[in-house]
Each structure stands twice: as C-alpha cells, then as structure tokens.
Coordinates of C-alpha atoms in Angstrom, one line a residue:
Chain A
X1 CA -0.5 108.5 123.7
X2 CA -2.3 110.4 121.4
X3 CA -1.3 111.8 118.0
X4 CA 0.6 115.2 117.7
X5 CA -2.3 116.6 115.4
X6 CA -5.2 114.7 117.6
X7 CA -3.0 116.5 121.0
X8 CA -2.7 120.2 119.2
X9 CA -6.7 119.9 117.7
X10 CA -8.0 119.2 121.3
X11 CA -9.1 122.3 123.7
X12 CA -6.5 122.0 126.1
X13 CA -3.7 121.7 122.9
X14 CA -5.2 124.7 121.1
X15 CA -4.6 126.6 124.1
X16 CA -1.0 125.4 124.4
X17 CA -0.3 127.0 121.3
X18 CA -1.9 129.8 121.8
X19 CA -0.1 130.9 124.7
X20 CA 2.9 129.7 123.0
X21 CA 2.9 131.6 119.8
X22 CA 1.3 134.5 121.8
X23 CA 4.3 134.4 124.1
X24 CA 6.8 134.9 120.9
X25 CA 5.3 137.8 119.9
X26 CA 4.5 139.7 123.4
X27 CA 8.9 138.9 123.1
X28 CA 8.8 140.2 119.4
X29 CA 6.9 143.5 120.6
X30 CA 9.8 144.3 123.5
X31 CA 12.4 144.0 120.9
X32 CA 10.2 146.2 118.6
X33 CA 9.1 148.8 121.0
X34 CA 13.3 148.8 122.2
X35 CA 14.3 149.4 118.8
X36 CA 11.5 151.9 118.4
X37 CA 12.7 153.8 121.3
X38 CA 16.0 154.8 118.7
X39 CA 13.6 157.0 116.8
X40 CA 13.5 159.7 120.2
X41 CA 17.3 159.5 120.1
X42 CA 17.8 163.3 118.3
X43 CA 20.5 162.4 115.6
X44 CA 18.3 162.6 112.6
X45 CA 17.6 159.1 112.7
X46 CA 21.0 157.7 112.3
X47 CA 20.7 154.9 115.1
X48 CA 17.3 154.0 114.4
X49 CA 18.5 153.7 110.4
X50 CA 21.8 151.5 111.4
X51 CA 19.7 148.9 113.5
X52 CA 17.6 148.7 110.9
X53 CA 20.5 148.0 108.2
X54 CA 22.0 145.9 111.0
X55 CA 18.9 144.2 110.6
X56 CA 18.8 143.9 107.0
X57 CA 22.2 143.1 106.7
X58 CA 21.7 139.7 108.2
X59 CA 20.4 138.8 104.8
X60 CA 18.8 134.8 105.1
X61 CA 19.0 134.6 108.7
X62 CA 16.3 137.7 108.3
X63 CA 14.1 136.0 106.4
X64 CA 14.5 132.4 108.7
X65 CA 13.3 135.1 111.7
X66 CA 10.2 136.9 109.4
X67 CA 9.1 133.2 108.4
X68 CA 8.7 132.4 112.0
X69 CA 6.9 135.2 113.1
X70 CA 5.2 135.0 110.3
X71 CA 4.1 131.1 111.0
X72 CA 3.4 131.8 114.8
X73 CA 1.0 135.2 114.0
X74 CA -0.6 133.1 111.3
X75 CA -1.3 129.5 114.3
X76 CA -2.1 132.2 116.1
X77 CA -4.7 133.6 114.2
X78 CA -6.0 130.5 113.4
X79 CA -6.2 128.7 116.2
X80 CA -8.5 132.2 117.5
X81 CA -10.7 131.6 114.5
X82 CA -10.9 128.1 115.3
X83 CA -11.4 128.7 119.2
X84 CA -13.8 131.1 119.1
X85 CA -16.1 128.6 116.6
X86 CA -16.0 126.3 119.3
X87 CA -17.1 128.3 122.2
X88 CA -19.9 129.5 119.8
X89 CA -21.1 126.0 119.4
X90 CA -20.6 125.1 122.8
X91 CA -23.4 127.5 123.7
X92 CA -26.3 128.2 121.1
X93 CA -29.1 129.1 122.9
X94 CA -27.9 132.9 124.8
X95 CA -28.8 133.7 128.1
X96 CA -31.4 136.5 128.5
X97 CA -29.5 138.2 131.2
X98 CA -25.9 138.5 131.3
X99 CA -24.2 139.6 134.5
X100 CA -20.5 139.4 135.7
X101 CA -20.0 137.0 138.6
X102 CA -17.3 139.5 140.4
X103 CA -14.6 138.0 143.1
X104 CA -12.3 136.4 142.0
X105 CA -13.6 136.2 138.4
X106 CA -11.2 137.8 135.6
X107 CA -14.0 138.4 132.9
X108 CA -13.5 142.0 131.5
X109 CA -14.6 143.9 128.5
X110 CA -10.5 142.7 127.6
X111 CA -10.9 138.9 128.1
X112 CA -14.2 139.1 126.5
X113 CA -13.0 141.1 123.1
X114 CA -9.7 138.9 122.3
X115 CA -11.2 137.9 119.3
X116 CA -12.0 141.5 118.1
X117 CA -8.9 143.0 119.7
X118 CA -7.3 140.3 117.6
X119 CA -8.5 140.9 114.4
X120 CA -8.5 144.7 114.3
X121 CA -4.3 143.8 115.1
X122 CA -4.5 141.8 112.4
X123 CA -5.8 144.0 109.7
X124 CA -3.6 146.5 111.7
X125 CA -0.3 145.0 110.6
X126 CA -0.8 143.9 107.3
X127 CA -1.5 148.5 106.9
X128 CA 1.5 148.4 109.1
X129 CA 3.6 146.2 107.1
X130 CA 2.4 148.2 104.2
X131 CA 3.1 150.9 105.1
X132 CA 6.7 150.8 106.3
X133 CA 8.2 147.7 105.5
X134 CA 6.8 147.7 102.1
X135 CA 7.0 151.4 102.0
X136 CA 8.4 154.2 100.3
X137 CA 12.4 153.5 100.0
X138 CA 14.3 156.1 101.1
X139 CA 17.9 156.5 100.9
X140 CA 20.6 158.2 103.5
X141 CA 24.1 157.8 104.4
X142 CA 25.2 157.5 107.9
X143 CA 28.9 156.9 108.5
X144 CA 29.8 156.5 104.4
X145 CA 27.2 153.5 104.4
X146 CA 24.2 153.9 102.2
X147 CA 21.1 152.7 104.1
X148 CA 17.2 152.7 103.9
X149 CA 16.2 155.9 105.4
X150 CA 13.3 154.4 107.6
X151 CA 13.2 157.2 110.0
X152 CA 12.8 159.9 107.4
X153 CA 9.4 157.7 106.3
X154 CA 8.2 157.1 109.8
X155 CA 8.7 160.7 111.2
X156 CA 6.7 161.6 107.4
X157 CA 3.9 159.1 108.3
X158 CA 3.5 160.5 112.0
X159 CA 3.0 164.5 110.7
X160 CA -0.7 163.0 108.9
X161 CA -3.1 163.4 112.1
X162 CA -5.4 160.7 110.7
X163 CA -2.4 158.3 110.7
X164 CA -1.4 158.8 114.3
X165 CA -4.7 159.0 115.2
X166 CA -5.3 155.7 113.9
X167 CA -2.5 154.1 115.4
X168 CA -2.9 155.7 119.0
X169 CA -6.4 153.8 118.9
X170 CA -4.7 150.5 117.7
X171 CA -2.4 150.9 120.8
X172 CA -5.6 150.9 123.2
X173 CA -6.9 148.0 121.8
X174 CA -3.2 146.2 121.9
X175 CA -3.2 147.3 125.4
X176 CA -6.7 145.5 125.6
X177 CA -5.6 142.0 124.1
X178 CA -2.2 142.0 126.1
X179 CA -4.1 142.9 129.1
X180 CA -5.9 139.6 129.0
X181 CA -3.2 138.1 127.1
X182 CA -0.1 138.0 129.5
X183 CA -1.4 135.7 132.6
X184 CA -3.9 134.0 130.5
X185 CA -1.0 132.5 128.4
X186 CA 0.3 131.5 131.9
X187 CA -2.6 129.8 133.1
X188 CA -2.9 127.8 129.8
X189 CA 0.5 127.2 130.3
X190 CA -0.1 125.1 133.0
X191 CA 1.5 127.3 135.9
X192 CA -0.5 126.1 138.7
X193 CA 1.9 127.8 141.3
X194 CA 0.0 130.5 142.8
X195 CA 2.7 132.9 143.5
X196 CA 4.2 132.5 139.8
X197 CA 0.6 132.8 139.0
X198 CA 0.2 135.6 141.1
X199 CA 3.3 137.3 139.7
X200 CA 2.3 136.6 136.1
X201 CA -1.5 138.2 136.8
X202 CA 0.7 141.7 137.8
X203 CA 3.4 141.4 135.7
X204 CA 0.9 140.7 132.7
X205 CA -0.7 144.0 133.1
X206 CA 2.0 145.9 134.2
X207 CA 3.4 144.2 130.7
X208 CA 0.5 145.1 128.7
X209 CA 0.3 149.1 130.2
X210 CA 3.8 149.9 129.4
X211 CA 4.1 148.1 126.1
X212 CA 1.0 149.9 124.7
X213 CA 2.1 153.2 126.7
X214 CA 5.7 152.8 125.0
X215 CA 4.2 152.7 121.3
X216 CA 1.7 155.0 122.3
X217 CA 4.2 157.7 122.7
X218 CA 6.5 157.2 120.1
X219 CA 4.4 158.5 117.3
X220 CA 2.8 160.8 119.5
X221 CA 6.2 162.5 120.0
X222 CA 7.0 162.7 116.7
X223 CA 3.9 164.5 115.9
X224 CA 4.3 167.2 118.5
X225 CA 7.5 167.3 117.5
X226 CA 9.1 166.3 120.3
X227 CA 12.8 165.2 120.7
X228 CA 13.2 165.7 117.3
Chain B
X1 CA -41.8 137.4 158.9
X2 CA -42.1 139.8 156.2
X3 CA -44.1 139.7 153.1
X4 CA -42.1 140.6 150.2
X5 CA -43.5 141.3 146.0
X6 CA -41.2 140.4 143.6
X7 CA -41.6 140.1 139.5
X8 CA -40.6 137.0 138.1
X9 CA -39.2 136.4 134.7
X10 CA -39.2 132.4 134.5
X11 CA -37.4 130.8 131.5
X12 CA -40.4 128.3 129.8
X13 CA -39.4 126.2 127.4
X14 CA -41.8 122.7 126.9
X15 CA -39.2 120.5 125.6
X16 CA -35.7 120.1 124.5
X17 CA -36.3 120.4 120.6
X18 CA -38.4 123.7 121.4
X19 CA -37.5 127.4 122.0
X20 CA -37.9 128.9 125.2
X21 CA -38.7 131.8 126.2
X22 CA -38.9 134.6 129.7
X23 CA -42.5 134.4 131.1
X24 CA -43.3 137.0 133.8
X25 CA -45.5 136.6 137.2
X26 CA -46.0 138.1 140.2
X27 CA -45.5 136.6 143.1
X28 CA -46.1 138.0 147.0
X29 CA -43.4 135.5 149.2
X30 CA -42.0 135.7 152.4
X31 CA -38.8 137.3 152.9
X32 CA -37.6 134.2 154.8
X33 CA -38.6 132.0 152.5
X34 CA -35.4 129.9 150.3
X35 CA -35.5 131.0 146.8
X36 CA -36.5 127.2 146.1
X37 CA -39.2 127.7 148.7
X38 CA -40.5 130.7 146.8
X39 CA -40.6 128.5 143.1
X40 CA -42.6 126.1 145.1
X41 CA -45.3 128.6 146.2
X42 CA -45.4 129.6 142.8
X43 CA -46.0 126.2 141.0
X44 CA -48.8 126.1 144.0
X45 CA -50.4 129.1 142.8
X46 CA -49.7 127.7 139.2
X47 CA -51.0 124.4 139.4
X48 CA -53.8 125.9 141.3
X49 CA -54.8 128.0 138.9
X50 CA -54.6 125.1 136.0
X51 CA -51.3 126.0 134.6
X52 CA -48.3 123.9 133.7
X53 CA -46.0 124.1 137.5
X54 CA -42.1 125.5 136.0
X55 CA -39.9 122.5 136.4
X56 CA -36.7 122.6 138.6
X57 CA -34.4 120.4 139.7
X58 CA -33.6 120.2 143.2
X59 CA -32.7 117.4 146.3
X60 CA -31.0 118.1 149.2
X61 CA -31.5 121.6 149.9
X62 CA -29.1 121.7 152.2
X63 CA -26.1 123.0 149.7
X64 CA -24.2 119.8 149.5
X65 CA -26.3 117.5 146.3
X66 CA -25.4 119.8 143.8
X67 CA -28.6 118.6 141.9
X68 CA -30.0 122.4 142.0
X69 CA -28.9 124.6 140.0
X70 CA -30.1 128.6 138.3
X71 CA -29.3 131.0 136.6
X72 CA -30.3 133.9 138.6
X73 CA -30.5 137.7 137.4
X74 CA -27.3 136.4 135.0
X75 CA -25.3 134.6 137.6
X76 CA -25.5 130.9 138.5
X77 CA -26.9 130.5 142.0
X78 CA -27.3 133.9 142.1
X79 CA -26.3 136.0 144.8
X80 CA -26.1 132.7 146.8
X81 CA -22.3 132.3 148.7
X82 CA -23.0 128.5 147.5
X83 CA -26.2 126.6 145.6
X84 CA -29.0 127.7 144.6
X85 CA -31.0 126.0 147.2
X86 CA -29.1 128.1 150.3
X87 CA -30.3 131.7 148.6
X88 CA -32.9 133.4 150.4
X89 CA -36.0 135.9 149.7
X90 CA -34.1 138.4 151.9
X91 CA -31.7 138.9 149.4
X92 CA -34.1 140.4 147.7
X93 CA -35.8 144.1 147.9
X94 CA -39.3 145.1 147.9
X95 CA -40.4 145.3 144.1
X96 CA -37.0 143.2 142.4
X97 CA -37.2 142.2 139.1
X98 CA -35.4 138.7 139.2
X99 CA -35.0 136.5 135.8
X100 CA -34.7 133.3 136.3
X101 CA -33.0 131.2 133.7
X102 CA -31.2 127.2 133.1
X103 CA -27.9 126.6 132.8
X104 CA -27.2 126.8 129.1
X105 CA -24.7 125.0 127.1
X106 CA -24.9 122.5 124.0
X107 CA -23.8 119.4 126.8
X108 CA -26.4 120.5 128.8
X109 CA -29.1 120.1 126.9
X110 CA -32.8 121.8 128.2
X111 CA -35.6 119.0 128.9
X112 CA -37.5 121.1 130.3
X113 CA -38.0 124.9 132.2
X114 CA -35.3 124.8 134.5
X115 CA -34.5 121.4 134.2
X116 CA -30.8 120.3 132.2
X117 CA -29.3 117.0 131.2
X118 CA -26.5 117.1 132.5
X119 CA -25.2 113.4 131.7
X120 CA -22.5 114.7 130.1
X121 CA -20.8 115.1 133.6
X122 CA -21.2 111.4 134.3
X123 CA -19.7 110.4 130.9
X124 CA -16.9 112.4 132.0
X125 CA -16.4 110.7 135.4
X126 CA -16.4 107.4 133.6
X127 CA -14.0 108.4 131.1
X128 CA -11.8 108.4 134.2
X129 CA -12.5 110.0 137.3
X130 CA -12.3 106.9 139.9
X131 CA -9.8 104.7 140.9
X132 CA -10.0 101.2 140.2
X133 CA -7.7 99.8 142.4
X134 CA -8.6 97.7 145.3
X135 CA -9.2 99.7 148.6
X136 CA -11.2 96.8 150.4
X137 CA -12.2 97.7 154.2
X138 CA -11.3 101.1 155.4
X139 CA -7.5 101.0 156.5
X140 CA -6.1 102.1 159.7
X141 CA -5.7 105.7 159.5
X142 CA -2.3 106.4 159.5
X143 CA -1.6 103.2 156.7
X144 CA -1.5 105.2 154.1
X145 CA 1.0 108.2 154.6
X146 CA -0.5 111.9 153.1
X147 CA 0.8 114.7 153.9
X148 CA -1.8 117.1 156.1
X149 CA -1.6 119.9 153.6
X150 CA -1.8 117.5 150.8
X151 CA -4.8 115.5 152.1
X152 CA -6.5 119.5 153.1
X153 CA -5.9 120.4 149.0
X154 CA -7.2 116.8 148.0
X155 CA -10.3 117.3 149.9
X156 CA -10.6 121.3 148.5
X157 CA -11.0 119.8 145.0
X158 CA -12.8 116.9 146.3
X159 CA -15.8 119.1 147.3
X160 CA -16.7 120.1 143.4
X161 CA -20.4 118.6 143.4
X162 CA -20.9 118.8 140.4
X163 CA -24.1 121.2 139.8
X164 CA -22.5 122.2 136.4
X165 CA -22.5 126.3 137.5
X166 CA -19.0 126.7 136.0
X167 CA -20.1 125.7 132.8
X168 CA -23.4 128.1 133.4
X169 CA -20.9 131.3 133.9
X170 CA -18.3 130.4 131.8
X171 CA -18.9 132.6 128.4
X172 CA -17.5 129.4 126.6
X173 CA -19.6 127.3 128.0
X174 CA -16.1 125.0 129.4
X175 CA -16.3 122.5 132.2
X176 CA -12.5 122.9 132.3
X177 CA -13.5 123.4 136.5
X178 CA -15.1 120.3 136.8
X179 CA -13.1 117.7 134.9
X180 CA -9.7 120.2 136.7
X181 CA -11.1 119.6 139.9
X182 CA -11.4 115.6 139.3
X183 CA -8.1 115.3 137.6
X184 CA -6.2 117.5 140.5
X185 CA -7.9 115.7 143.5
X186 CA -6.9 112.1 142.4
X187 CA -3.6 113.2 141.1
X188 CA -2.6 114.3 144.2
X189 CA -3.6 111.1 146.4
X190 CA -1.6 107.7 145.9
X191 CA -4.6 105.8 144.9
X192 CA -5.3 107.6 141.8
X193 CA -1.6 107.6 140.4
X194 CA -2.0 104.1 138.8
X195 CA -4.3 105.6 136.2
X196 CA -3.5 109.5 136.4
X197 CA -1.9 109.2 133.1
X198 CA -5.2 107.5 130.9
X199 CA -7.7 109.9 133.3
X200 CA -6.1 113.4 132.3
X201 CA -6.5 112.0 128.9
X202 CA -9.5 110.3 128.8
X203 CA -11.3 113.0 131.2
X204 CA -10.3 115.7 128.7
X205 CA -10.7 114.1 125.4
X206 CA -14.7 113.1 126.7
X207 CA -15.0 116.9 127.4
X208 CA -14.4 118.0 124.3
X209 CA -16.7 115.2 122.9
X210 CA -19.6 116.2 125.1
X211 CA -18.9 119.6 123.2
X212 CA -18.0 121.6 126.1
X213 CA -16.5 125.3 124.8
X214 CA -12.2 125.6 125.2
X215 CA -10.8 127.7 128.5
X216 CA -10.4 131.4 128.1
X217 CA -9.4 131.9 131.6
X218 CA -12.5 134.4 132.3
X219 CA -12.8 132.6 135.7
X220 CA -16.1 133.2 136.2
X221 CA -16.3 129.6 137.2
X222 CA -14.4 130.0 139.5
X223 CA -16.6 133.2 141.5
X224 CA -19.8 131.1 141.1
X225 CA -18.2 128.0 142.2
X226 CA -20.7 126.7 145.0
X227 CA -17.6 125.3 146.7
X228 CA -14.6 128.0 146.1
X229 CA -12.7 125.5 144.1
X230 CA -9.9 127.7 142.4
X231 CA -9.2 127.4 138.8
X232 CA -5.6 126.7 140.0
X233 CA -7.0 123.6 139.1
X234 CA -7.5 124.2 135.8
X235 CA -3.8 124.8 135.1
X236 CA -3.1 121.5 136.9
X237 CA -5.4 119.9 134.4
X238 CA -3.5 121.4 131.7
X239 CA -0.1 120.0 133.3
X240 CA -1.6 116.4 133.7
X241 CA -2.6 116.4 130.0
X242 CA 0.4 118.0 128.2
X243 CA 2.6 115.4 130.8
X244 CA 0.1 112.6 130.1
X245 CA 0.3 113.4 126.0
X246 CA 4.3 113.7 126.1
X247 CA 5.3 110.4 127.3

C-alpha cells in the first residue's frame, strides 16, 4: 500500500480529487443558483435578504462551511496547475498538424480549455467575492429584523451594463468548464458502468446548460428590469 | 489501377537529441497501393536518387503487430478503421496534401523519422501485466469456469496491441488506454486475481514514471484505438487502483 501523499501525488489520485472537490462545488453552485432564484421573487428583496441572514446567522458553522469550500476551490486549483504541468511535459515536441479523431472521441474546444475556463473562474470569484460578499453593507429591516440589504447591492451592481456584461460572459465560460466537467468527474471517478456512464455524459450537460442558463438570467433580468 | 499525385509532408528528424522538422515530396502512387506501400516507393525513389530513405516502423502489415504506427494528417493511423498498415491510397483524392508525422510524447522518445522507442510500454507490462501463476499444459476447456460474456469482454481488452496510438491522440500524451486495457483484461479472468492488487499499482505507478501525461477524458484514444477498446477501461483502471491503494 502506498502512502496517502504518494496515492493523491500520482495521475490517477490527482484526478480523484479533482473530480471530488469539483463535485462539491458543481453541489455548491445548485444551492447558489436556488438561492439566487429569491432575487426574481418581487418583494423587494425580502426573501433573498432573510436566506441570506439565515445564512449569516449560523455564525461558526458559516465559517466551518466557507473554510471548506474554500480548501476544495483552492486543491482544486492546484491540482489543475499541477495537472496541466504534467501533460505539458508529457509532450514537448508539438505535432505539426492537429486534427480531432471524431467517433466516439469527447475532445471539444470545452475539454481542451479547462485550464483557461478555470482560471478566468478563478479571477472571476475573487471580483465576485469582492464585490458582494465584501461589498458595500447595506442595511434593511424585513419583519422588525435588521439585516444586510444584499439585494439592494446586487440589483445596483446589475443596472452597470459593463458589469452584467462581464458576468453573462463568465457564465459561457462556466457553461464551458461544467460542460466537460460533469461526466469527466465521473469517469475519473471510476464509474465504469456504461449506463451510469451514459447517464452521467447527458446529465453532465444537461447540468452544465441549465446551471449557466439559470445564472445567466438572473442578472440579465434584473437589468431589463424584469420581475422587479 | 489508377495512378494517383499526392504531396507529402514527411516528419525528418536524424536523431533523438536533434529537431525535426516537415520535409515535402511529391510522389505519383497507385491508388491501390497500402499507405506503407506508398512510403516504400518513396524511399525507392529516395535511396535512388542518393538520399537518406524516411525510417518507419512496420511488421506484419496485416493489422494485428501493432509495430506500425503514424500520425497521419493529425490523427494516428489516419483515416485507417485500424493500423496504419490497413490504410489505403484510395483514401486519398487526386492532388491531397497529407503530413505525415511520429507519434510524439516524452516516453516515446524519436530515434529516428518515423521511428519511436516505445520501451516504455514494455516496462509497463513488466511492472505487472502477466500472470505468474502456473498454467502448465492447456486445460480442458471447460476446467476453468468463465462466464461467455465475461470471457467475450476479456478478450475485447485483450486485443489492445499495443502500437502506442492512444498516447499519439491523447492531447496529454496518457497511456491511461493501454495500461486500462491490461489491468481490465486480467482483472476480469481468475488467473490474474492473485496479483490484481500489486499490477493496478505497479502498472500505474511505472506510467507515471515513464512520464506519460494524467487522463483528461478527451477520448481521443479511444476513436483512434486500432482495436475499438473503450475507455470504459480507463475507469476500471481507476477502480483497481483506488481499491488496490485502500486496503
């Protein structure tokens, strides 16, 4: 038996935890795109604002969950960086022509970008973290409690074109990684079953379509001004 | 019989420690000519003329060695439903450029033209990929009870030859196809269960020594797989390993 950090450093390990951690936070961007969903709801925000106090409210247990998305994003990006260096030197000299092999082969211009998909989300949500978590701190009362009034600052960051522009972009090109993402994190994963397999190829992209089309529209809608 | 001009672009490269590079020629073949056919009457023409012939490995030429093996126009073995060896001229139109290029990949190091070391496979085998128990004479048929539908997925994986065209296609450069194939075959037989745990392990760990490139699951492999073999096997691999590594 081999040691943990010898099992995790290997090929097959890396992608183990890739699939893994990428697996958390494909989960962490249903519960995120859910919640988002409250900002359409027409009440001047108050649902979205109470999950979000809900949310802050659980105090420790808050930061236990940030800390382990945190960790995952961060083994995530890592073992890309660390991937992607290896695939590099497993091929120095390039080929002259490049071609696709078609059939049954599931290169695209999605599988082939991970690593720039990747990192434009990366830079993507440390602006994103900026710029609501670590925004400007509003203040409403819904109900006689006094809460963070994060809808007031996401409906004012969705009326700057630029902005929205900007993130309807970064919604193609998280479309693009999940695309590739889904069923690859199933394969590496080990399901050899191809039915599950099968099922995990269409649910992946059927996965990775409505999750980018959800956050697509949210901010899109709230720039035209609609369900407001 | 049909004459047929096509433009060459042949990778040259004189030695492993040297850069290569596309050379072109024009050659007038026959469209029923194999494409390994048509190399041949080119290094005739070449040698006649007092050039250097373009080296290229080959045996067989029947589709079944796996010692051929090009990169053909960007795809290994080309348009060819299996090696190299079984394409033909009449894949080809009138006046088709077609650039002609080794497999490429750190383990497979260029010794020369065409012509890759590809050792690293064979280290791989040895790290694992037999059985060392006893089989002595061939037993009756039925002594050993397999499944039909077992044996028939066995023998699917059993067919890899080895011509190293998964790692030509896979952007990585991964011979997760190969050493998959090995590990599924004997996994699913009784005679390889006595080691299945030290192969998965020993199998993958060599790979990644040889410096063979991680699995992105392009499965380009698996489209220019000479033998169809699915990389279904590729997530039995992973399986073996993480079951070998856990207990």
């Amino acid at each position: 038996m081999a040691s943990l950090a010898q099992a995790l450093g290997s090929t097959i390990g890396r992608k183990y935890v890739m699939a893994i951690t990428g697996l958390i936070w494909a989960g962490f961007l249903v519960s995120h795109l859910t919640a988002n969903l409250l900002l359409l709801a027409s009440d001047d925000g108050a649902a979205f604002n109470t999950y979000a106090y809900s949310l802050m409210s659980l105090g420790p247990l808050l930061w236990v969950a940030e800390g382990f998305l945190a960790a995952t994003f961060l083994i995530h990006v890592y073992n890309a960086v660390k991937i992607t260096m290896e695939k590099r030197a497993a091929r120095t000299s390039r080929y002259q022509v490049t071609a696709n092999a078609g059939g049954p082969s599931r290169k695209t211009i999605a599988s082939m970008s991970m690593i720039y998909t990747g990192g434009l989300l990366f830079v993507f949500m440390i602006l994103h973290l900026k710029g609501f978590k670590f925004g400007t701190e509003y203040t409403t009362t819904v109900d006689g409690t006094e809460m963070r009034d994060l809808y007031r600052l996401v409906v004012e960051t969705y009326q700057d074109p630029i902005k929205v522009g900007v993130y309807l972009v970064m919604m193609v090109v998280l479309g693009l990684h999940l695309r590739h993402a889904v069923w690859s994190a199933f394969q590496s994963l080990g399901v050899s079953n191809q039915k599950y397999l099968a099922l995990a190829e269409k649910g992946g992209y059927a996965f990775a379509l409505l999750v980018a089309l959800g956050f697509f529209l949210i901010p899109l809608a709230i720039f035209l001004g609609v369900g407001q | 019989m049909s004459s047929i001009n096509v433009k060459l672009r042949v990778w040259r490269q004189a030695g492993p420690d040297v850069a290569g590079k596309l050379v072109d020629y024009a050659l007038t073949t026959d469209s029923h000519a194999s494409f390994l056919e048509m190399l041949d009457q080119l290094n005739r023409e070449l040698v006649n003329k007092g050039e250097d012939a373009i080296e290229f490995d080959s045996d067989c030429r029947e589709g079944i060695c796996g010692m051929c093996g090009l990169v053909i126009n960007g795809v290994a073995h080309g348009p060819s439903d299996t090696t190299t060896c079984q394409l033909h001229m009449r894949s080809y139109k009138e006046g088709d450029t077609i650039a002609i290029e080794p497999w490429q990949a750190t383990a497979f190091p260029v010794i020369k033209d065409l012509v890759v070391d590809r050792s690293s496979f064979d280290r791989i085998q040895a790290a694992g990929g037999y059985v060392s128990v006893g089989t002595g004479s061939a037993p009756d048929a039925n002594a050993i009870p397999i499944g039909k539908a077992v044996a028939n997925e066995a023998m699917d994986y059993a067919q890899c030859i080895g011509c190293g065209a998964c790692v030509a296609a896979c952007p990585n450069a991964s011979a997760s196809l190969f050493v998959g194939a090995k590990i599924s075959q004997l996994a699913l037989m009784p005679q390889g269960q006595v080691e299945r745990k030290e192969r998965a392990l020993g199998m993958v760990e060599q790979m990644d020594k040889e410096g063979f490139g991680p699995c992105s699951n392009h499965g380009e492999c698996e489209a220019v797989c000479p033998k169809s073999i699915p990389i279904k096997v590729i997530a039995n691999m992973k399986r073996e390993w993480l079951k070998a590594s856990l207990t």
